[in-house]
């Protein structure tokens, strides 16, 4: 009897100790993968900035207070669908990644979305534009967060036609994003009484737009629509200036322009450019406060793009859903929880995630300031108009998404 008692006492003490440390061991592990372009044409839009934004979201959420332990990993998909799909598959199968975000480049995003559905994980796209992600190729495991080709078309395309730009010629990046953007903008142009007089497909990526710009110039179109992004947009606008295209009376419509693009161009070159974005660092006190924190962690002190803001916003909402569920096991269940919960964060304000996976929020029509109007290196935009989310994004029933009932 006496010989056994100490053993029982020790065992009891061990069990009590285990009970005391149980809350720490019971934390839900969450692994988020930031999969973007870290070295190519979209690296300023995506790149390290997306990783910084994700970390800031985790910091602000304070996961430990919600019983979560969060890890961030990142990789470069090189704008190649096969590379993106392979990384996603490895992350899901071997590295225990629960959610992937960023996904800049539409062809890559579509590939990641398919792998995510197969593995029943979560993909929240911020950087890719194709509206097919919430249309014909929608998935119960995918959410499209920041913008899409329909919103860009309704914003910039609609504004340019209303300003008198009723004939268009497109320079279109020859992959799914450019093709979808031209398609969706053409619909808006024609709906508003305009006409597309021609287009040319440009290799992605490319540095020389001279022959394409000469075709656009020769078309006589009032508007040259740039259905491209990142370094391609920067190069095409610079070279249009060298050809004197705007001086000759034609207008450039940057259908997807980020603040990092305008910063690279400078206001002298980009002044007067009309564009649509859902976020700008200088919109209000909250966007300025976030942007100051972001800049301190970025080499060169760059301001966040709308894609970076989207990563911050979607990581916050994802963590809120996981905290409610106390699990990351079922991707569809997590996405459904995100759809059921209203969105609300300092950068995009209040919104919703629809049944088709489309995140709804306001967009803004901006014009690039003249050099005389700009008060600093990143003082780039003046706001022309706020476009309500329910007007700028495609109506729920028009995308052809099988998740939409009736």
Short mmCIF file of C-alpha atoms in Angstrom, two decimals:
data_model
loop_
_atom_site.label_atom_id
_atom_site.label_comp_id
_atom_site.label_asym_id
_atom_site.label_seq_id
_atom_site.Cartn_x
_atom_site.Cartn_y
_atom_site.Cartn_z
CA UNK A 1 0.00 0.00 0.00
CA UNK A 2 2.60 2.48 1.07
CA UNK A 3 4.82 1.57 -1.88
CA UNK A 4 2.04 2.28 -4.37
CA UNK A 5 0.82 5.56 -2.94
CA UNK A 6 3.69 7.76 -4.14
CA UNK A 7 3.30 6.36 -7.67
CA UNK A 8 -0.41 7.18 -7.65
CA UNK A 9 0.32 10.59 -6.23
CA UNK A 10 2.91 11.28 -8.92
CA UNK A 11 0.53 10.08 -11.61
CA UNK A 12 -2.17 12.36 -10.23
CA UNK A 13 0.24 15.26 -10.17
CA UNK A 14 1.20 14.58 -13.77
CA UNK A 15 -2.45 14.49 -14.81
CA UNK A 16 -3.11 17.74 -12.96
CA UNK A 17 -0.11 19.28 -14.68
CA UNK A 18 -1.39 18.08 -18.03
CA UNK A 19 -4.73 19.69 -17.26
CA UNK A 20 -3.00 22.95 -16.42
CA UNK A 21 -1.13 23.09 -19.76
CA UNK A 22 -4.03 21.79 -21.85
CA UNK A 23 -5.20 25.21 -23.07
CA UNK A 24 -1.82 25.91 -24.70
CA UNK A 25 -1.66 22.51 -26.40
CA UNK A 26 -5.29 22.89 -27.51
CA UNK A 27 -4.51 25.89 -29.72
CA UNK A 28 -5.70 25.45 -33.31
CA UNK A 29 -2.74 25.51 -35.68
CA UNK A 30 -3.33 27.63 -38.80
CA UNK A 31 -0.91 27.79 -41.73
CA UNK A 32 -1.37 30.46 -44.40
CA UNK A 33 0.52 30.40 -47.70
CA UNK A 34 1.17 33.64 -49.60
CA UNK A 35 1.65 32.47 -53.19
CA UNK A 36 2.46 35.30 -55.57
CA UNK A 37 4.95 36.85 -57.98
CA UNK A 38 8.18 37.60 -56.13
CA UNK A 39 10.46 38.14 -59.13
CA UNK A 40 8.53 39.01 -62.28
CA UNK A 41 6.22 41.54 -63.91
CA UNK A 42 3.84 41.69 -60.93
CA UNK A 43 6.35 41.63 -58.09
CA UNK A 44 5.66 45.27 -57.08
CA UNK A 45 1.94 44.50 -56.88
CA UNK A 46 2.49 41.22 -55.03
CA UNK A 47 5.92 40.11 -53.83
CA UNK A 48 7.21 40.78 -50.34
CA UNK A 49 4.46 43.36 -49.78
CA UNK A 50 1.85 40.60 -49.67
CA UNK A 51 3.83 38.73 -47.02
CA UNK A 52 4.18 41.91 -44.94
CA UNK A 53 0.43 42.56 -45.24
CA UNK A 54 -0.39 39.01 -44.10
CA UNK A 55 1.88 39.36 -41.08
CA UNK A 56 0.31 42.68 -40.13
CA UNK A 57 -3.14 41.06 -40.28
CA UNK A 58 -2.03 38.26 -37.98
CA UNK A 59 -0.48 40.79 -35.60
CA UNK A 60 -3.70 42.82 -35.47
CA UNK A 61 -5.92 39.77 -35.01
CA UNK A 62 -3.95 38.62 -31.93
CA UNK A 63 -4.50 34.91 -32.67
CA UNK A 64 -3.39 33.64 -29.25
CA UNK A 65 -6.36 35.39 -27.65
CA UNK A 66 -8.63 33.40 -29.98
CA UNK A 67 -6.97 30.04 -29.36
CA UNK A 68 -5.07 30.05 -32.66
CA UNK A 69 -1.42 29.62 -33.54
CA UNK A 70 -0.73 31.10 -36.98
CA UNK A 71 2.22 30.55 -39.31
CA UNK A 72 2.87 32.38 -42.61
CA UNK A 73 4.82 30.80 -45.48
CA UNK A 74 5.45 32.21 -48.94
CA UNK A 75 6.60 31.19 -52.43
CA UNK A 76 7.06 32.53 -55.96
CA UNK A 77 4.81 30.98 -58.64
CA UNK A 78 6.75 32.78 -61.40
CA UNK A 79 3.47 33.57 -63.19
CA UNK A 80 3.34 29.96 -64.41
CA UNK A 81 0.17 27.91 -63.82
CA UNK A 82 2.05 24.61 -63.57
CA UNK A 83 4.43 26.03 -60.96
CA UNK A 84 1.58 27.56 -58.98
CA UNK A 85 -0.41 24.31 -59.02
CA UNK A 86 2.63 22.26 -57.99
CA UNK A 87 3.41 24.54 -55.03
CA UNK A 88 -0.23 24.52 -53.93
CA UNK A 89 -0.34 20.72 -54.10
CA UNK A 90 2.87 20.37 -52.07
CA UNK A 91 1.70 22.91 -49.51
CA UNK A 92 -1.62 21.12 -49.03
CA UNK A 93 -0.31 17.53 -49.16
CA UNK A 94 2.98 17.77 -47.27
CA UNK A 95 3.29 21.13 -45.54
CA UNK A 96 -0.13 21.38 -43.83
CA UNK A 97 -1.06 24.71 -45.41
CA UNK A 98 -4.74 25.49 -44.78
CA UNK A 99 -5.29 28.61 -46.89
CA UNK A 100 -3.55 30.23 -49.86
CA UNK A 101 -3.86 33.92 -50.66
CA UNK A 102 -2.50 36.46 -53.18
CA UNK A 103 -2.55 34.40 -56.42
CA UNK A 104 -1.71 37.31 -58.72
CA UNK A 105 -1.97 36.23 -62.42
CA UNK A 106 -5.31 34.84 -63.58
CA UNK A 107 -4.07 31.66 -65.26
CA UNK A 108 -2.19 30.74 -62.08
CA UNK A 109 -5.17 31.59 -59.87
CA UNK A 110 -7.47 29.31 -61.85
CA UNK A 111 -4.96 26.48 -61.46
CA UNK A 112 -4.62 27.07 -57.69
CA UNK A 113 -8.41 27.19 -57.37
CA UNK A 114 -8.74 23.75 -58.96
CA UNK A 115 -6.11 22.16 -56.70
CA UNK A 116 -7.71 23.82 -53.65
CA UNK A 117 -11.07 22.30 -54.51
CA UNK A 118 -9.52 18.82 -54.94
CA UNK A 119 -7.89 19.08 -51.51
CA UNK A 120 -10.85 20.79 -49.79
CA UNK A 121 -8.73 23.70 -48.57
CA UNK A 122 -9.26 27.49 -48.93
CA UNK A 123 -8.04 29.86 -51.65
CA UNK A 124 -8.66 33.60 -51.35
CA UNK A 125 -7.50 35.35 -54.49
CA UNK A 126 -6.52 39.02 -54.30
CA UNK A 127 -4.25 39.68 -57.26
CA UNK A 128 -5.80 37.89 -60.23
CA UNK A 129 -8.45 39.69 -62.24
CA UNK A 130 -10.52 37.19 -64.20
CA UNK A 131 -14.17 37.34 -63.21
CA UNK A 132 -14.46 33.68 -64.23
CA UNK A 133 -13.24 32.82 -60.72
CA UNK A 134 -16.75 33.65 -59.51
CA UNK A 135 -18.45 32.85 -62.82
CA UNK A 136 -18.16 29.74 -64.94
CA UNK A 137 -15.17 28.45 -62.94
CA UNK A 138 -16.39 29.32 -59.45
CA UNK A 139 -15.59 26.92 -56.62
CA UNK A 140 -17.03 26.32 -53.12
CA UNK A 141 -13.44 26.60 -51.85
CA UNK A 142 -12.48 29.92 -53.52
CA UNK A 143 -13.20 33.56 -52.69
CA UNK A 144 -12.28 36.47 -55.00
CA UNK A 145 -11.44 39.43 -52.81
CA UNK A 146 -10.14 42.70 -54.30
CA UNK A 147 -11.32 43.42 -57.85
CA UNK A 148 -12.18 41.64 -61.08
CA UNK A 149 -12.42 42.33 -64.78
CA UNK A 150 -16.13 43.21 -64.60
CA UNK A 151 -15.54 45.84 -61.90
CA UNK A 152 -12.63 47.34 -63.84
CA UNK A 153 -14.72 47.43 -67.00
CA UNK A 154 -17.67 49.07 -65.26
CA UNK A 155 -15.42 51.57 -63.52
CA UNK A 156 -12.81 52.74 -66.01
CA UNK A 157 -14.50 51.56 -69.20
CA UNK A 158 -17.85 53.10 -68.31
CA UNK A 159 -16.26 56.38 -67.22
CA UNK A 160 -14.23 56.76 -70.41
CA UNK A 161 -17.26 56.20 -72.66
CA UNK A 162 -19.31 58.71 -70.68
CA UNK A 163 -16.48 61.22 -71.17
CA UNK A 164 -16.80 60.86 -74.94
CA UNK A 165 -14.40 57.99 -75.60
CA UNK A 166 -16.80 55.99 -77.73
CA UNK A 167 -14.30 54.24 -80.06
CA UNK A 168 -11.70 51.85 -78.65
CA UNK A 169 -8.64 49.85 -79.66
CA UNK A 170 -7.25 47.26 -77.22
CA UNK A 171 -3.70 46.23 -76.40
CA UNK A 172 -4.42 42.91 -74.74
CA UNK A 173 -2.01 40.71 -72.77
CA UNK A 174 -2.19 37.31 -74.42
CA UNK A 175 -3.39 35.20 -71.52
CA UNK A 176 -6.65 34.66 -69.68
CA UNK A 177 -6.60 37.93 -67.69
CA UNK A 178 -6.11 40.20 -70.71
CA UNK A 179 -8.64 38.30 -72.79
CA UNK A 180 -11.26 38.40 -70.02
CA UNK A 181 -10.64 42.10 -69.37
CA UNK A 182 -11.09 42.94 -73.05
CA UNK A 183 -14.26 40.82 -73.17
CA UNK A 184 -15.83 42.43 -70.12
CA UNK A 185 -14.83 45.98 -71.11
CA UNK A 186 -16.21 45.48 -74.62
CA UNK A 187 -19.60 44.62 -73.13
CA UNK A 188 -19.59 47.87 -71.13
CA UNK A 189 -18.47 49.94 -74.13
CA UNK A 190 -21.18 48.53 -76.37
CA UNK A 191 -23.83 48.80 -73.66
CA UNK A 192 -23.04 52.53 -73.41
CA UNK A 193 -23.21 53.09 -77.17
CA UNK A 194 -19.50 52.81 -77.96
CA UNK A 195 -17.64 50.62 -80.43
CA UNK A 196 -14.44 48.57 -80.50
CA UNK A 197 -12.62 49.22 -83.78
CA UNK A 198 -9.75 46.79 -83.26
CA UNK A 199 -7.38 44.99 -80.93
CA UNK A 200 -4.00 43.31 -80.85
CA UNK A 201 -2.70 40.55 -78.58
CA UNK A 202 0.63 41.30 -76.92
CA UNK A 203 3.03 38.65 -75.55
CA UNK A 204 3.16 38.34 -71.75
CA UNK A 205 5.42 39.70 -70.52
CA UNK A 206 6.99 42.00 -73.11
CA UNK A 207 9.18 45.09 -73.03
CA UNK A 208 8.57 46.41 -76.57
CA UNK A 209 5.09 47.74 -77.38
CA UNK A 210 6.13 49.90 -80.35
CA UNK A 211 4.50 47.93 -83.16
CA UNK A 212 1.31 47.43 -81.12
CA UNK A 213 1.07 51.11 -80.24
CA UNK A 214 1.55 52.07 -83.89
CA UNK A 215 -1.42 49.85 -84.81
CA UNK A 216 -3.50 51.49 -82.09
CA UNK A 217 -2.44 54.95 -83.21
CA UNK A 218 -3.29 54.13 -86.82
CA UNK A 219 -6.75 52.86 -85.87
CA UNK A 220 -7.94 56.39 -85.08
CA UNK A 221 -9.72 55.12 -81.96
CA UNK A 222 -10.39 57.77 -79.35
CA UNK A 223 -9.34 55.43 -76.55
CA UNK A 224 -6.53 52.89 -76.40
CA UNK A 225 -7.51 50.35 -73.79
CA UNK A 226 -4.59 48.71 -71.97
CA UNK A 227 -5.79 45.25 -71.00
CA UNK A 228 -2.58 44.41 -69.18
CA UNK A 229 -0.98 44.98 -65.79
CA UNK A 230 2.21 45.55 -63.85
CA UNK A 231 5.43 46.08 -65.81
CA UNK A 232 3.51 45.67 -69.09
CA UNK A 233 1.23 48.59 -68.21
CA UNK A 234 4.20 50.72 -67.18
CA UNK A 235 6.08 50.00 -70.41
CA UNK A 236 3.08 50.56 -72.68
CA UNK A 237 2.26 53.93 -71.07
CA UNK A 238 5.89 55.08 -71.22
CA UNK A 239 6.18 54.12 -74.89
CA UNK A 240 2.83 55.71 -75.72
CA UNK A 241 4.31 58.95 -74.38
CA UNK A 242 7.36 58.54 -76.62
CA UNK A 243 5.08 58.17 -79.64
CA UNK A 244 3.10 61.29 -78.67
CA UNK A 245 -0.15 59.34 -78.65
CA UNK A 246 -1.98 61.44 -76.07
CA UNK A 247 -0.60 64.63 -77.58
CA UNK A 248 -2.20 63.51 -80.84
CA UNK A 249 -5.63 63.46 -79.21
CA UNK A 250 -6.04 59.78 -78.26
CA UNK A 251 -6.62 58.79 -74.62
CA UNK A 252 -5.10 55.89 -72.70
CA UNK A 253 -7.35 53.80 -70.49
CA UNK A 254 -5.35 51.85 -67.93
CA UNK A 255 -7.86 49.13 -67.19
CA UNK A 256 -5.80 47.65 -64.36
CA UNK A 257 -3.48 50.18 -62.75
CA UNK A 258 -1.98 50.01 -59.27
CA UNK A 259 -0.47 52.84 -57.28
CA UNK A 260 2.94 51.16 -57.62
CA UNK A 261 2.62 51.47 -61.42
CA UNK A 262 1.83 55.18 -61.20
CA UNK A 263 4.69 55.68 -58.77
CA UNK A 264 7.07 54.02 -61.23
CA UNK A 265 5.77 56.16 -64.10
CA UNK A 266 5.71 59.43 -62.16
CA UNK A 267 2.91 61.99 -62.35
CA UNK A 268 4.58 63.78 -65.28
CA UNK A 269 4.02 60.72 -67.49
CA UNK A 270 0.82 59.36 -65.90
CA UNK A 271 -1.06 62.64 -65.22
CA UNK A 272 -4.70 62.56 -66.25
CA UNK A 273 -4.87 58.76 -66.38
CA UNK A 274 -8.28 57.56 -65.15
CA UNK A 275 -8.35 54.26 -63.26
CA UNK A 276 -10.42 52.19 -60.85
CA UNK A 277 -9.17 50.79 -57.53
CA UNK A 278 -10.83 49.57 -54.30
CA UNK A 279 -8.09 50.97 -52.07
CA UNK A 280 -5.65 53.87 -51.94
CA UNK A 281 -3.23 54.46 -49.10
CA UNK A 282 -4.36 58.09 -48.59
CA UNK A 283 -8.14 57.54 -48.53
CA UNK A 284 -8.68 58.13 -44.81
CA UNK A 285 -7.04 58.00 -41.38
CA UNK A 286 -7.27 54.21 -41.16
CA UNK A 287 -5.69 53.57 -44.57
CA UNK A 288 -2.94 56.06 -43.77
CA UNK A 289 -2.19 54.44 -40.40
CA UNK A 290 -1.93 50.97 -41.97
CA UNK A 291 0.20 52.29 -44.81
CA UNK A 292 2.65 53.92 -42.43
CA UNK A 293 3.14 50.60 -40.62
CA UNK A 294 3.48 48.77 -43.92
CA UNK A 295 6.04 51.22 -45.32
CA UNK A 296 8.30 50.84 -42.30
CA UNK A 297 8.68 47.14 -43.12
CA UNK A 298 9.29 47.60 -46.85
CA UNK A 299 12.63 48.25 -48.47
CA UNK A 300 12.46 51.75 -49.91
CA UNK A 301 9.40 52.61 -47.82
CA UNK A 302 6.85 51.81 -50.54
CA UNK A 303 3.13 52.23 -49.91
CA UNK A 304 0.75 49.26 -50.13
CA UNK A 305 -1.10 48.46 -53.34
CA UNK A 306 -4.74 47.41 -53.32
CA UNK A 307 -3.51 43.82 -53.66
CA UNK A 308 -1.48 44.15 -50.46
CA UNK A 309 -4.51 45.70 -48.74
CA UNK A 310 -6.58 42.76 -49.96
CA UNK A 311 -4.21 40.23 -48.43
CA UNK A 312 -4.44 42.04 -45.08
CA UNK A 313 -8.23 42.19 -45.30
CA UNK A 314 -8.83 38.58 -46.33
CA UNK A 315 -6.42 37.13 -43.78
CA UNK A 316 -8.31 39.00 -41.03
CA UNK A 317 -11.67 37.67 -42.19
CA UNK A 318 -10.34 34.14 -42.63
CA UNK A 319 -8.96 34.11 -39.09
CA UNK A 320 -12.29 35.35 -37.75
CA UNK A 321 -14.02 32.40 -39.43
CA UNK A 322 -11.47 29.87 -38.19
CA UNK A 323 -11.76 31.24 -34.65
CA UNK A 324 -15.53 30.72 -34.81
CA UNK A 325 -15.20 27.17 -36.17
CA UNK A 326 -12.16 26.28 -34.04
CA UNK A 327 -11.00 24.15 -36.96
CA UNK A 328 -9.38 24.34 -40.40
CA UNK A 329 -10.26 20.77 -41.36
CA UNK A 330 -13.05 21.47 -43.86
CA UNK A 331 -12.30 24.12 -46.50
CA UNK A 332 -15.88 24.36 -47.73
CA UNK A 333 -17.16 24.84 -44.18
CA UNK A 334 -14.62 27.62 -43.62
CA UNK A 335 -15.60 29.40 -46.84
CA UNK A 336 -19.28 29.06 -45.95
CA UNK A 337 -18.57 30.62 -42.54
CA UNK A 338 -16.77 33.51 -44.28
CA UNK A 339 -19.82 34.00 -46.51
CA UNK A 340 -22.15 33.97 -43.51
CA UNK A 341 -20.16 36.61 -41.60
CA UNK A 342 -20.25 40.27 -42.75
CA UNK A 343 -16.81 41.59 -43.64
CA UNK A 344 -15.44 44.63 -41.81
CA UNK A 345 -11.86 45.88 -41.66
CA UNK A 346 -9.99 49.21 -41.58
CA UNK A 347 -9.00 49.14 -45.27
CA UNK A 348 -12.15 48.11 -47.15
CA UNK A 349 -14.80 48.89 -44.57
CA UNK A 350 -17.99 46.87 -44.45
CA UNK A 351 -18.92 44.30 -47.08
CA UNK A 352 -20.10 40.77 -47.77
CA UNK A 353 -18.93 37.61 -49.49
CA UNK A 354 -21.61 36.42 -51.90
CA UNK A 355 -22.70 32.87 -52.66
CA UNK A 356 -20.51 32.83 -55.79
CA UNK A 357 -17.44 33.76 -53.75
CA UNK A 358 -17.31 37.39 -54.88
CA UNK A 359 -16.33 39.82 -52.08
CA UNK A 360 -18.41 43.01 -52.42
CA UNK A 361 -17.16 46.46 -51.45
CA UNK A 362 -17.03 49.94 -52.97
CA UNK A 363 -14.61 50.83 -55.74
CA UNK A 364 -13.22 54.30 -56.51
CA UNK A 365 -12.67 56.13 -59.76
CA UNK A 366 -9.37 58.02 -59.51
CA UNK A 367 -7.46 60.40 -61.73
CA UNK A 368 -3.68 60.71 -61.55
CA UNK A 369 -2.66 64.16 -60.32
CA UNK A 370 -0.63 66.65 -62.30
CA UNK A 371 2.92 67.20 -60.99
CA UNK A 372 1.81 70.64 -59.74
CA UNK A 373 -0.97 69.01 -57.67
CA UNK A 374 1.19 66.32 -56.06
CA UNK A 375 2.63 67.14 -52.64
CA UNK A 376 4.97 64.17 -52.35
CA UNK A 377 6.41 61.00 -53.84
CA UNK A 378 3.29 58.89 -53.17
CA UNK A 379 0.68 61.67 -53.51
CA UNK A 380 -0.69 60.28 -56.76
CA UNK A 381 -4.50 60.21 -57.00
CA UNK A 382 -7.48 62.47 -56.69
CA UNK A 383 -10.81 60.73 -56.17
CA UNK A 384 -13.44 61.40 -58.83
CA UNK A 385 -16.22 59.10 -57.69
CA UNK A 386 -17.17 56.35 -55.25
CA UNK A 387 -18.87 53.45 -57.06
CA UNK A 388 -21.06 51.33 -54.75
CA UNK A 389 -20.14 47.65 -54.66
CA UNK A 390 -23.58 46.49 -55.74
CA UNK A 391 -23.22 48.59 -58.89
CA UNK A 392 -19.64 47.96 -59.90
CA UNK A 393 -19.50 44.17 -59.56
CA UNK A 394 -21.44 41.76 -61.77
CA UNK A 395 -24.96 40.94 -60.53
CA UNK A 396 -25.08 37.62 -58.69
CA UNK A 397 -27.25 35.83 -61.22
CA UNK A 398 -25.31 36.83 -64.34
CA UNK A 399 -21.99 35.01 -63.89
CA UNK A 400 -23.09 31.46 -64.55
CA UNK A 401 -21.73 30.17 -61.22
CA UNK A 402 -23.26 26.77 -60.36
CA UNK A 403 -23.22 27.69 -56.64
CA UNK A 404 -25.89 30.32 -57.22
CA UNK A 405 -29.33 28.80 -56.78
CA UNK A 406 -32.20 29.96 -58.94
#
